[in-house]
PDB file of C-alpha atoms in Angstrom:
ATOM      1  CA  MET A   1     -10.135 -11.413 -24.271  1.00  0.00           C
ATOM      2  CA  VAL A   2     -13.668 -10.607 -24.618  1.00  0.00           C
ATOM      3  CA  ASN A   3     -14.607 -13.795 -22.875  1.00  0.00           C
ATOM      4  CA  LEU A   4     -11.971 -13.186 -19.991  1.00  0.00           C
ATOM      5  CA  PHE A   5     -13.714  -9.678 -19.353  1.00  0.00           C
ATOM      6  CA  LYS A   6     -17.029 -11.257 -18.983  1.00  0.00           C
ATOM      7  CA  LYS A   7     -15.878 -13.413 -16.253  1.00  0.00           C
ATOM      8  CA  ILE A   8     -14.633 -10.345 -14.275  1.00  0.00           C
ATOM      9  CA  GLU A   9     -17.059  -9.031 -11.662  1.00  0.00           C
ATOM     10  CA  GLU A  10     -17.935  -5.392 -12.289  1.00  0.00           C
ATOM     11  CA  ALA A  11     -16.462  -4.135  -9.010  1.00  0.00           C
ATOM     12  CA  ASN A  12     -12.903  -5.788  -9.850  1.00  0.00           C
ATOM     13  CA  GLY A  13     -13.242  -4.469 -13.464  1.00  0.00           C
ATOM     14  CA  ASN A  14     -13.555  -0.805 -12.114  1.00  0.00           C
ATOM     15  CA  VAL A  15     -10.448  -1.416 -10.198  1.00  0.00           C
ATOM     16  CA  VAL A  16      -8.494  -2.402 -13.375  1.00  0.00           C
ATOM     17  CA  LYS A  17      -9.896   0.247 -15.456  1.00  0.00           C
ATOM     18  CA  TRP A  18      -9.893   3.407 -12.853  1.00  0.00           C
ATOM     19  CA  ILE A  19      -6.621   2.164 -10.697  1.00  0.00           C
ATOM     20  CA  ILE A  20      -4.362  -0.739 -12.007  1.00  0.00           C
ATOM     21  CA  ALA A  21      -4.130   0.385 -15.927  1.00  0.00           C
ATOM     22  CA  PRO A  22      -3.914   4.366 -15.298  1.00  0.00           C
ATOM     23  CA  LEU A  23      -1.186   3.989 -12.420  1.00  0.00           C
ATOM     24  CA  LEU A  24       0.583   1.374 -14.339  1.00  0.00           C
ATOM     25  CA  ILE A  25       0.902   3.424 -17.554  1.00  0.00           C
ATOM     26  CA  PHE A  26       1.898   6.543 -15.624  1.00  0.00           C
ATOM     27  CA  SER A  27       4.605   4.580 -13.748  1.00  0.00           C
ATOM     28  CA  LEU A  28       5.847   2.994 -17.077  1.00  0.00           C
ATOM     29  CA  ILE A  29       5.983   6.568 -18.532  1.00  0.00           C
ATOM     30  CA  LEU A  30       7.993   7.838 -15.499  1.00  0.00           C
ATOM     31  CA  PHE A  31      10.570   4.932 -15.297  1.00  0.00           C
ATOM     32  CA  VAL A  32      11.289   5.621 -19.180  1.00  0.00           C
ATOM     33  CA  ILE A  33      11.816   9.455 -18.891  1.00  0.00           C
ATOM     34  CA  LEU A  34      13.024   9.754 -15.152  1.00  0.00           C
ATOM     35  CA  PRO A  35      16.228   7.578 -14.326  1.00  0.00           C
ATOM     36  CA  GLU A  36      16.113   8.696 -10.871  1.00  0.00           C
ATOM     37  CA  PHE A  37      12.598   7.033 -10.630  1.00  0.00           C
ATOM     38  CA  ARG A  38      13.573   3.763 -11.581  1.00  0.00           C
ATOM     39  CA  PRO A  39      14.678   2.286  -8.139  1.00  0.00           C
ATOM     40  CA  ALA A  40      11.234   3.202  -6.864  1.00  0.00           C
ATOM     41  CA  GLY A  41       9.651   2.596 -10.089  1.00  0.00           C
ATOM     42  CA  VAL A  42      10.553  -1.082 -10.009  1.00  0.00           C
ATOM     43  CA  ILE A  43       8.613  -1.504  -6.837  1.00  0.00           C
ATOM     44  CA  ALA A  44       5.620   0.246  -8.294  1.00  0.00           C
ATOM     45  CA  LEU A  45       5.761  -1.727 -11.548  1.00  0.00           C
ATOM     46  CA  ILE A  46       6.093  -4.955  -9.537  1.00  0.00           C
ATOM     47  CA  LEU A  47       3.050  -4.258  -7.481  1.00  0.00           C
ATOM     48  CA  GLY A  48       0.946  -3.118 -10.468  1.00  0.00           C
ATOM     49  CA  PHE A  49       1.603  -6.141 -12.580  1.00  0.00           C
ATOM     50  CA  TRP A  50       1.029  -8.657  -9.442  1.00  0.00           C
ATOM     51  CA  ALA A  51      -2.245  -6.751  -8.773  1.00  0.00           C
ATOM     52  CA  LEU A  52      -3.127  -6.826 -12.694  1.00  0.00           C
ATOM     53  CA  PHE A  53      -2.568 -10.766 -12.937  1.00  0.00           C
ATOM     54  CA  PHE A  54      -4.827 -11.660 -10.230  1.00  0.00           C
ATOM     55  CA  TYR A  55      -7.481  -9.361 -11.050  1.00  0.00           C
ATOM     56  CA  LEU A  56      -7.592 -10.654 -14.611  1.00  0.00           C
ATOM     57  CA  GLN A  57      -8.091 -14.333 -13.186  1.00  0.00           C
ATOM     58  CA  PRO A  58     -11.709 -15.542 -13.052  1.00  0.00           C
ATOM     59  CA  ALA A  59     -10.863 -17.831 -10.346  1.00  0.00           C
ATOM     60  CA  TYR A  60      -9.891 -15.212  -7.737  1.00  0.00           C
ATOM     61  CA  GLN A  61     -12.810 -12.914  -8.542  1.00  0.00           C
ATOM     62  CA  GLU A  62     -14.822 -13.610  -5.514  1.00  0.00           C
ATOM     63  CA  ASP A  63     -11.924 -12.911  -2.865  1.00  0.00           C
ATOM     64  CA  LEU A  64     -10.762  -9.734  -4.597  1.00  0.00           C
ATOM     65  CA  LEU A  65     -11.556  -6.368  -3.152  1.00  0.00           C
ATOM     66  CA  GLY A  66     -13.485  -4.045  -5.885  1.00  0.00           C
ATOM     67  CA  ILE A  67     -14.835  -0.698  -6.178  1.00  0.00           C
ATOM     68  CA  GLN A  68     -18.612  -1.021  -5.615  1.00  0.00           C
ATOM     69  CA  THR A  69     -20.571   2.076  -6.608  1.00  0.00           C
ATOM     70  CA  ALA A  70     -23.420   1.049  -4.088  1.00  0.00           C
ATOM     71  CA  THR A  71     -20.939   1.561  -1.059  1.00  0.00           C
ATOM     72  CA  ILE A  72     -18.853   4.306  -2.334  1.00  0.00           C
ATOM     73  CA  PHE A  73     -20.345   6.875   0.273  1.00  0.00           C
ATOM     74  CA  PRO A  74     -19.655   4.789   3.366  1.00  0.00           C
ATOM     75  CA  ALA A  75     -16.097   3.844   1.973  1.00  0.00           C
ATOM     76  CA  ILE A  76     -15.267   7.467   1.564  1.00  0.00           C
ATOM     77  CA  LEU A  77     -16.282   8.377   4.898  1.00  0.00           C
ATOM     78  CA  LEU A  78     -14.439   5.277   6.422  1.00  0.00           C
ATOM     79  CA  GLY A  79     -11.439   6.256   4.331  1.00  0.00           C
ATOM     80  CA  ALA A  80     -11.506   9.756   5.742  1.00  0.00           C
ATOM     81  CA  LEU A  81     -11.887   8.712   9.439  1.00  0.00           C
ATOM     82  CA  VAL A  82      -8.789   6.593   9.533  1.00  0.00           C
ATOM     83  CA  PRO A  83      -6.027   9.596   8.822  1.00  0.00           C
ATOM     84  CA  ILE A  84      -8.059  11.396  11.417  1.00  0.00           C
ATOM     85  CA  GLY A  85      -7.383   8.873  13.908  1.00  0.00           C
ATOM     86  CA  PHE A  86      -3.912   8.413  12.833  1.00  0.00           C
ATOM     87  CA  TRP A  87      -3.284  11.917  13.468  1.00  0.00           C
ATOM     88  CA  LEU A  88      -4.871  12.241  17.002  1.00  0.00           C
ATOM     89  CA  VAL A  89      -2.637   8.933  17.923  1.00  0.00           C
ATOM     90  CA  ASN A  90       0.510  10.209  16.308  1.00  0.00           C
ATOM     91  CA  LYS A  91       0.153  13.505  18.479  1.00  0.00           C
ATOM     92  CA  MET A  92      -0.775  11.702  21.703  1.00  0.00           C
ATOM     93  CA  ILE A  93       1.939   8.754  22.056  1.00  0.00           C
ATOM     94  CA  PHE A  94       4.708  10.133  19.915  1.00  0.00           C
ATOM     95  CA  PRO A  95       7.502   8.672  19.368  1.00  0.00           C
ATOM     96  CA  LEU A  96       5.932   5.058  19.438  1.00  0.00           C
ATOM     97  CA  PHE A  97       3.660   5.663  16.723  1.00  0.00           C
ATOM     98  CA  VAL A  98       5.459   7.514  13.747  1.00  0.00           C
ATOM     99  CA  ILE A  99       5.686   6.535  10.107  1.00  0.00           C
ATOM    100  CA  GLY A 100       8.907   7.066   7.954  1.00  0.00           C
ATOM    101  CA  MET A 101       8.613   9.062   4.700  1.00  0.00           C
ATOM    102  CA  PRO A 102       9.910   6.845   1.618  1.00  0.00           C
ATOM    103  CA  ASN A 103      13.456   7.658   0.890  1.00  0.00           C
ATOM    104  CA  ILE A 104      12.564   8.860  -2.761  1.00  0.00           C
ATOM    105  CA  SER A 105      15.317  11.013  -4.573  1.00  0.00           C
ATOM    106  CA  LEU A 106      15.120  14.701  -3.977  1.00  0.00           C
ATOM    107  CA  SER A 107      16.231  15.135  -7.465  1.00  0.00           C
ATOM    108  CA  ILE A 108      12.736  14.295  -8.643  1.00  0.00           C
ATOM    109  CA  GLY A 109      10.563  17.376  -8.730  1.00  0.00           C
ATOM    110  CA  SER A 110       8.231  18.029  -5.692  1.00  0.00           C
ATOM    111  CA  ASP A 111       5.267  17.739  -7.691  1.00  0.00           C
ATOM    112  CA  VAL A 112       6.137  14.187  -8.974  1.00  0.00           C
ATOM    113  CA  ARG A 113       7.228  13.031  -5.451  1.00  0.00           C
ATOM    114  CA  PHE A 114       3.882  14.258  -4.185  1.00  0.00           C
ATOM    115  CA  ILE A 115       2.167  12.004  -6.907  1.00  0.00           C
ATOM    116  CA  LEU A 116       4.342   9.123  -6.174  1.00  0.00           C
ATOM    117  CA  ILE A 117       3.723   9.297  -2.157  1.00  0.00           C
ATOM    118  CA  VAL A 118       0.270  10.430  -2.166  1.00  0.00           C
ATOM    119  CA  VAL A 119      -1.355   8.792  -5.142  1.00  0.00           C
ATOM    120  CA  ILE A 120       0.689   5.982  -6.834  1.00  0.00           C
ATOM    121  CA  PHE A 121       2.434   3.927  -4.104  1.00  0.00           C
ATOM    122  CA  PRO A 122      -0.637   3.982  -1.666  1.00  0.00           C
ATOM    123  CA  TRP A 123      -3.317   3.109  -4.381  1.00  0.00           C
ATOM    124  CA  LEU A 124      -0.917   0.352  -5.893  1.00  0.00           C
ATOM    125  CA  GLU A 125      -0.212  -0.995  -2.494  1.00  0.00           C
ATOM    126  CA  GLU A 126      -3.529  -1.257  -1.685  1.00  0.00           C
ATOM    127  CA  VAL A 127      -4.743  -2.960  -4.821  1.00  0.00           C
ATOM    128  CA  ALA A 128      -1.629  -5.219  -4.866  1.00  0.00           C
ATOM    129  CA  LEU A 129      -1.893  -6.286  -1.041  1.00  0.00           C
ATOM    130  CA  ARG A 130      -5.203  -5.718   0.223  1.00  0.00           C
ATOM    131  CA  GLY A 131      -6.774  -6.739  -3.060  1.00  0.00           C
ATOM    132  CA  ALA A 132      -4.683  -9.344  -4.848  1.00  0.00           C
ATOM    133  CA  THR A 133      -2.441 -10.837  -2.236  1.00  0.00           C
ATOM    134  CA  ILE A 134      -5.357 -11.289   0.167  1.00  0.00           C
ATOM    135  CA  ALA A 135      -7.316 -13.018  -2.470  1.00  0.00           C
ATOM    136  CA  PHE A 136      -4.483 -15.152  -3.283  1.00  0.00           C
ATOM    137  CA  LEU A 137      -3.723 -16.319   0.171  1.00  0.00           C
ATOM    138  CA  MET A 138      -7.396 -17.190   0.819  1.00  0.00           C
ATOM    139  CA  LYS A 139      -7.785 -19.109  -2.468  1.00  0.00           C
ATOM    140  CA  THR A 140      -4.301 -20.804  -2.553  1.00  0.00           C
ATOM    141  CA  TYR A 141      -4.050 -21.653   1.091  1.00  0.00           C
ATOM    142  CA  GLY A 142      -7.849 -21.868   2.230  1.00  0.00           C
ATOM    143  CA  ILE A 143      -7.100 -19.460   5.067  1.00  0.00           C
ATOM    144  CA  SER A 144      -9.564 -17.027   6.443  1.00  0.00           C
ATOM    145  CA  GLU A 145      -9.815 -13.483   5.587  1.00  0.00           C
ATOM    146  CA  TRP A 146      -8.599 -12.046   8.771  1.00  0.00           C
ATOM    147  CA  LYS A 147      -5.640 -14.223   8.978  1.00  0.00           C
ATOM    148  CA  ALA A 148      -4.700 -13.325   5.177  1.00  0.00           C
ATOM    149  CA  ASN A 149      -4.954  -9.771   6.230  1.00  0.00           C
ATOM    150  CA  LEU A 150      -2.366 -10.288   9.258  1.00  0.00           C
ATOM    151  CA  ILE A 151      -0.084 -12.085   6.816  1.00  0.00           C
ATOM    152  CA  GLN A 152      -0.125  -9.373   4.405  1.00  0.00           C
ATOM    153  CA  ALA A 153       0.161  -6.771   6.751  1.00  0.00           C
ATOM    154  CA  TRP A 154       3.062  -8.105   8.892  1.00  0.00           C
ATOM    155  CA  GLY A 155       4.751 -10.263   6.608  1.00  0.00           C
ATOM    156  CA  ILE A 156       4.725  -8.410   3.209  1.00  0.00           C
ATOM    157  CA  PHE A 157       3.417  -4.924   3.868  1.00  0.00           C
ATOM    158  CA  LEU A 158       5.959  -4.156   6.880  1.00  0.00           C
ATOM    159  CA  PRO A 159       9.248  -5.608   5.067  1.00  0.00           C
ATOM    160  CA  LEU A 160       8.341  -3.607   1.824  1.00  0.00           C
ATOM    161  CA  HIS A 161       8.464  -0.473   3.885  1.00  0.00           C
ATOM    162  CA  LEU A 162      11.753  -1.705   5.322  1.00  0.00           C
ATOM    163  CA  LEU A 163      13.110  -1.501   1.562  1.00  0.00           C
ATOM    164  CA  ALA A 164      11.066   1.862   1.148  1.00  0.00           C
ATOM    165  CA  TYR A 165      12.620   3.720   3.849  1.00  0.00           C
ATOM    166  CA  GLY A 166      15.865   2.688   2.572  1.00  0.00           C
ATOM    167  CA  VAL A 167      16.932   0.538   5.503  1.00  0.00           C
ATOM    168  CA  LEU A 168      19.128  -2.183   3.499  1.00  0.00           C
ATOM    169  CA  LEU A 169      20.800  -4.627   5.816  1.00  0.00           C
ATOM    170  CA  SER A 170      23.538  -5.124   3.596  1.00  0.00           C
ATOM    171  CA  ALA A 171      24.598  -1.184   4.426  1.00  0.00           C
ATOM    172  CA  TYR A 172      25.518  -2.130   7.991  1.00  0.00           C
ATOM    173  CA  LYS A 173      28.842  -3.829   9.004  1.00  0.00           C
ATOM    174  CA  SER A 174      27.735  -5.614  11.894  1.00  0.00           C
ATOM    175  CA  TRP A 175      24.845  -7.163  13.742  1.00  0.00           C
ATOM    176  CA  ILE A 176      25.197  -4.523  16.394  1.00  0.00           C
ATOM    177  CA  GLU A 177      24.500  -1.824  13.754  1.00  0.00           C
ATOM    178  CA  VAL A 178      21.823  -3.690  12.524  1.00  0.00           C
ATOM    179  CA  TYR A 179      20.088  -4.197  15.895  1.00  0.00           C
ATOM    180  CA  GLY A 180      20.671  -0.456  16.638  1.00  0.00           C
ATOM    181  CA  ALA A 181      19.015   0.416  13.386  1.00  0.00           C
ATOM    182  CA  PHE A 182      15.909  -1.406  14.044  1.00  0.00           C
ATOM    183  CA  ASN A 183      15.910  -0.589  17.735  1.00  0.00           C
ATOM    184  CA  ALA A 184      15.880   3.315  16.845  1.00  0.00           C
ATOM    185  CA  ILE A 185      12.703   2.694  14.383  1.00  0.00           C
ATOM    186  CA  SER A 186      10.975  -0.027  16.373  1.00  0.00           C
ATOM    187  CA  GLY A 187       8.061   2.444  16.706  1.00  0.00           C
ATOM    188  CA  LEU A 188       7.735   2.957  12.815  1.00  0.00           C
ATOM    189  CA  PHE A 189       7.445  -0.624  12.436  1.00  0.00           C
ATOM    190  CA  LEU A 190       4.983  -1.109  15.007  1.00  0.00           C
ATOM    191  CA  ALA A 191       2.983   1.612  13.058  1.00  0.00           C
ATOM    192  CA  VAL A 192       3.360   0.252   9.867  1.00  0.00           C
ATOM    193  CA  GLY A 193       2.175  -3.252  10.887  1.00  0.00           C
ATOM    194  CA  ILE A 194      -0.764  -1.755  12.627  1.00  0.00           C
ATOM    195  CA  MET A 195      -1.740   0.479   9.704  1.00  0.00           C
ATOM    196  CA  GLY A 196      -1.447  -2.131   7.141  1.00  0.00           C
ATOM    197  CA  THR A 197      -3.786  -4.330   9.282  1.00  0.00           C
ATOM    198  CA  ILE A 198      -6.400  -1.621   9.507  1.00  0.00           C
ATOM    199  CA  PHE A 199      -6.199  -0.767   5.860  1.00  0.00           C
ATOM    200  CA  GLY A 200      -6.979  -4.349   5.078  1.00  0.00           C
ATOM    201  CA  TRP A 201      -9.884  -4.463   7.594  1.00  0.00           C
ATOM    202  CA  ILE A 202     -11.530  -1.122   6.703  1.00  0.00           C
ATOM    203  CA  GLY A 203     -11.396  -2.146   2.955  1.00  0.00           C
ATOM    204  CA  ARG A 204     -13.036  -5.544   3.602  1.00  0.00           C
ATOM    205  CA  LYS A 205     -15.406  -4.386   6.333  1.00  0.00           C
ATOM    206  CA  ASP A 206     -18.909  -5.930   6.158  1.00  0.00           C
ATOM    207  CA  GLY A 207     -21.390  -3.353   4.710  1.00  0.00           C
ATOM    208  CA  VAL A 208     -18.525  -1.406   2.882  1.00  0.00           C
ATOM    209  CA  ARG A 209     -16.269  -3.862   1.152  1.00  0.00           C
ATOM    210  CA  ASN A 210     -14.644  -1.299  -1.120  1.00  0.00           C
ATOM    211  CA  LEU A 211     -11.168  -0.269  -2.196  1.00  0.00           C
ATOM    212  CA  VAL A 212     -12.115   3.208  -1.828  1.00  0.00           C
ATOM    213  CA  ALA A 213     -12.018   2.823   1.815  1.00  0.00           C
ATOM    214  CA  ASN A 214      -8.584   1.760   2.262  1.00  0.00           C
ATOM    215  CA  GLY A 215      -7.049   3.168  -0.654  1.00  0.00           C
ATOM    216  CA  LEU A 216      -8.439   6.895   0.452  1.00  0.00           C
ATOM    217  CA  ALA A 217      -7.292   6.168   3.935  1.00  0.00           C
ATOM    218  CA  HIS A 218      -3.745   5.172   2.827  1.00  0.00           C
ATOM    219  CA  SER A 219      -3.616   8.287   0.509  1.00  0.00           C
ATOM    220  CA  LEU A 220      -4.476  10.563   3.266  1.00  0.00           C
ATOM    221  CA  VAL A 221      -2.090   9.130   5.590  1.00  0.00           C
ATOM    222  CA  ASN A 222       0.747   9.844   3.045  1.00  0.00           C
ATOM    223  CA  LEU A 223      -0.576  13.285   2.764  1.00  0.00           C
ATOM    224  CA  LEU A 224      -0.476  13.884   6.313  1.00  0.00           C
ATOM    225  CA  LEU A 225       3.252  12.703   6.135  1.00  0.00           C
ATOM    226  CA  PHE A 226       4.069  14.622   2.915  1.00  0.00           C
ATOM    227  CA  THR A 227       2.795  17.780   4.297  1.00  0.00           C
ATOM    228  CA  GLY A 228       4.428  17.512   7.748  1.00  0.00           C
ATOM    229  CA  ALA A 229       0.971  17.421   9.461  1.00  0.00           C
ATOM    230  CA  VAL A 230       2.339  14.491  11.553  1.00  0.00           C
ATOM    231  CA  VAL A 231       5.512  13.512  12.982  1.00  0.00           C
ATOM    232  CA  SER A 232       7.581  11.491  10.299  1.00  0.00           C
ATOM    233  CA  PHE A 233      11.218  11.039   9.366  1.00  0.00           C
ATOM    234  CA  VAL A 234      13.418   9.541   6.496  1.00  0.00           C
ATOM    235  CA  VAL A 235      15.515   6.718   7.059  1.00  0.00           C
ATOM    236  CA  ALA A 236      18.337   6.968   4.960  1.00  0.00           C
ATOM    237  CA  VAL A 237      20.936   4.306   3.633  1.00  0.00           C
ATOM    238  CA  ILE A 238      24.242   4.499   5.688  1.00  0.00           C
TER     239      ILE A 238
END
């Protein structure tokens, strides 16, 4: 085990120590003590363990996204600018650019829901998708970073939010209803795909390359949604 950690780059080790391990432990505790958290908790745990697996693999270290102390300040600045831009765009071209709120049970206390929406899920998604998944795609299939970013944003991040928002195809009785549901929230999915691409880009931007940038941006965007500072809605299962 000691030899394993010696092969992990310091920036990636920071992610394990400061992000993955604490959020996994907290999610496991909530999973045990709050039955109403378990449907969302399954997704959180899958994201966390997926990320942990790749961040502990020496073969993926070069392509992972770590936390570098040398670029922490530009990462924070970039991460703060993205939600400002999102807020402006949301105000100017609503309803095309809206993002739905995850359909988390209201029986969970507001404080816990805040932690889930603003802290746990955005950071776990960033480390699992923009960190581990992009590294996996690049290493396994030999594709470029920008192609891997598009795949994770539109092929994984977007469908993941389809489930997070409670849009389950099995809940609809006909393809007409399915089409109507997708048509009604087409702007939502456009926004999710674009934001997923932006999160991946800013985190891996030359001169920054820091998980803090996309993690902070994602958390602040979710904070805007949670507080109602931007237009959002909840898509519930019929």
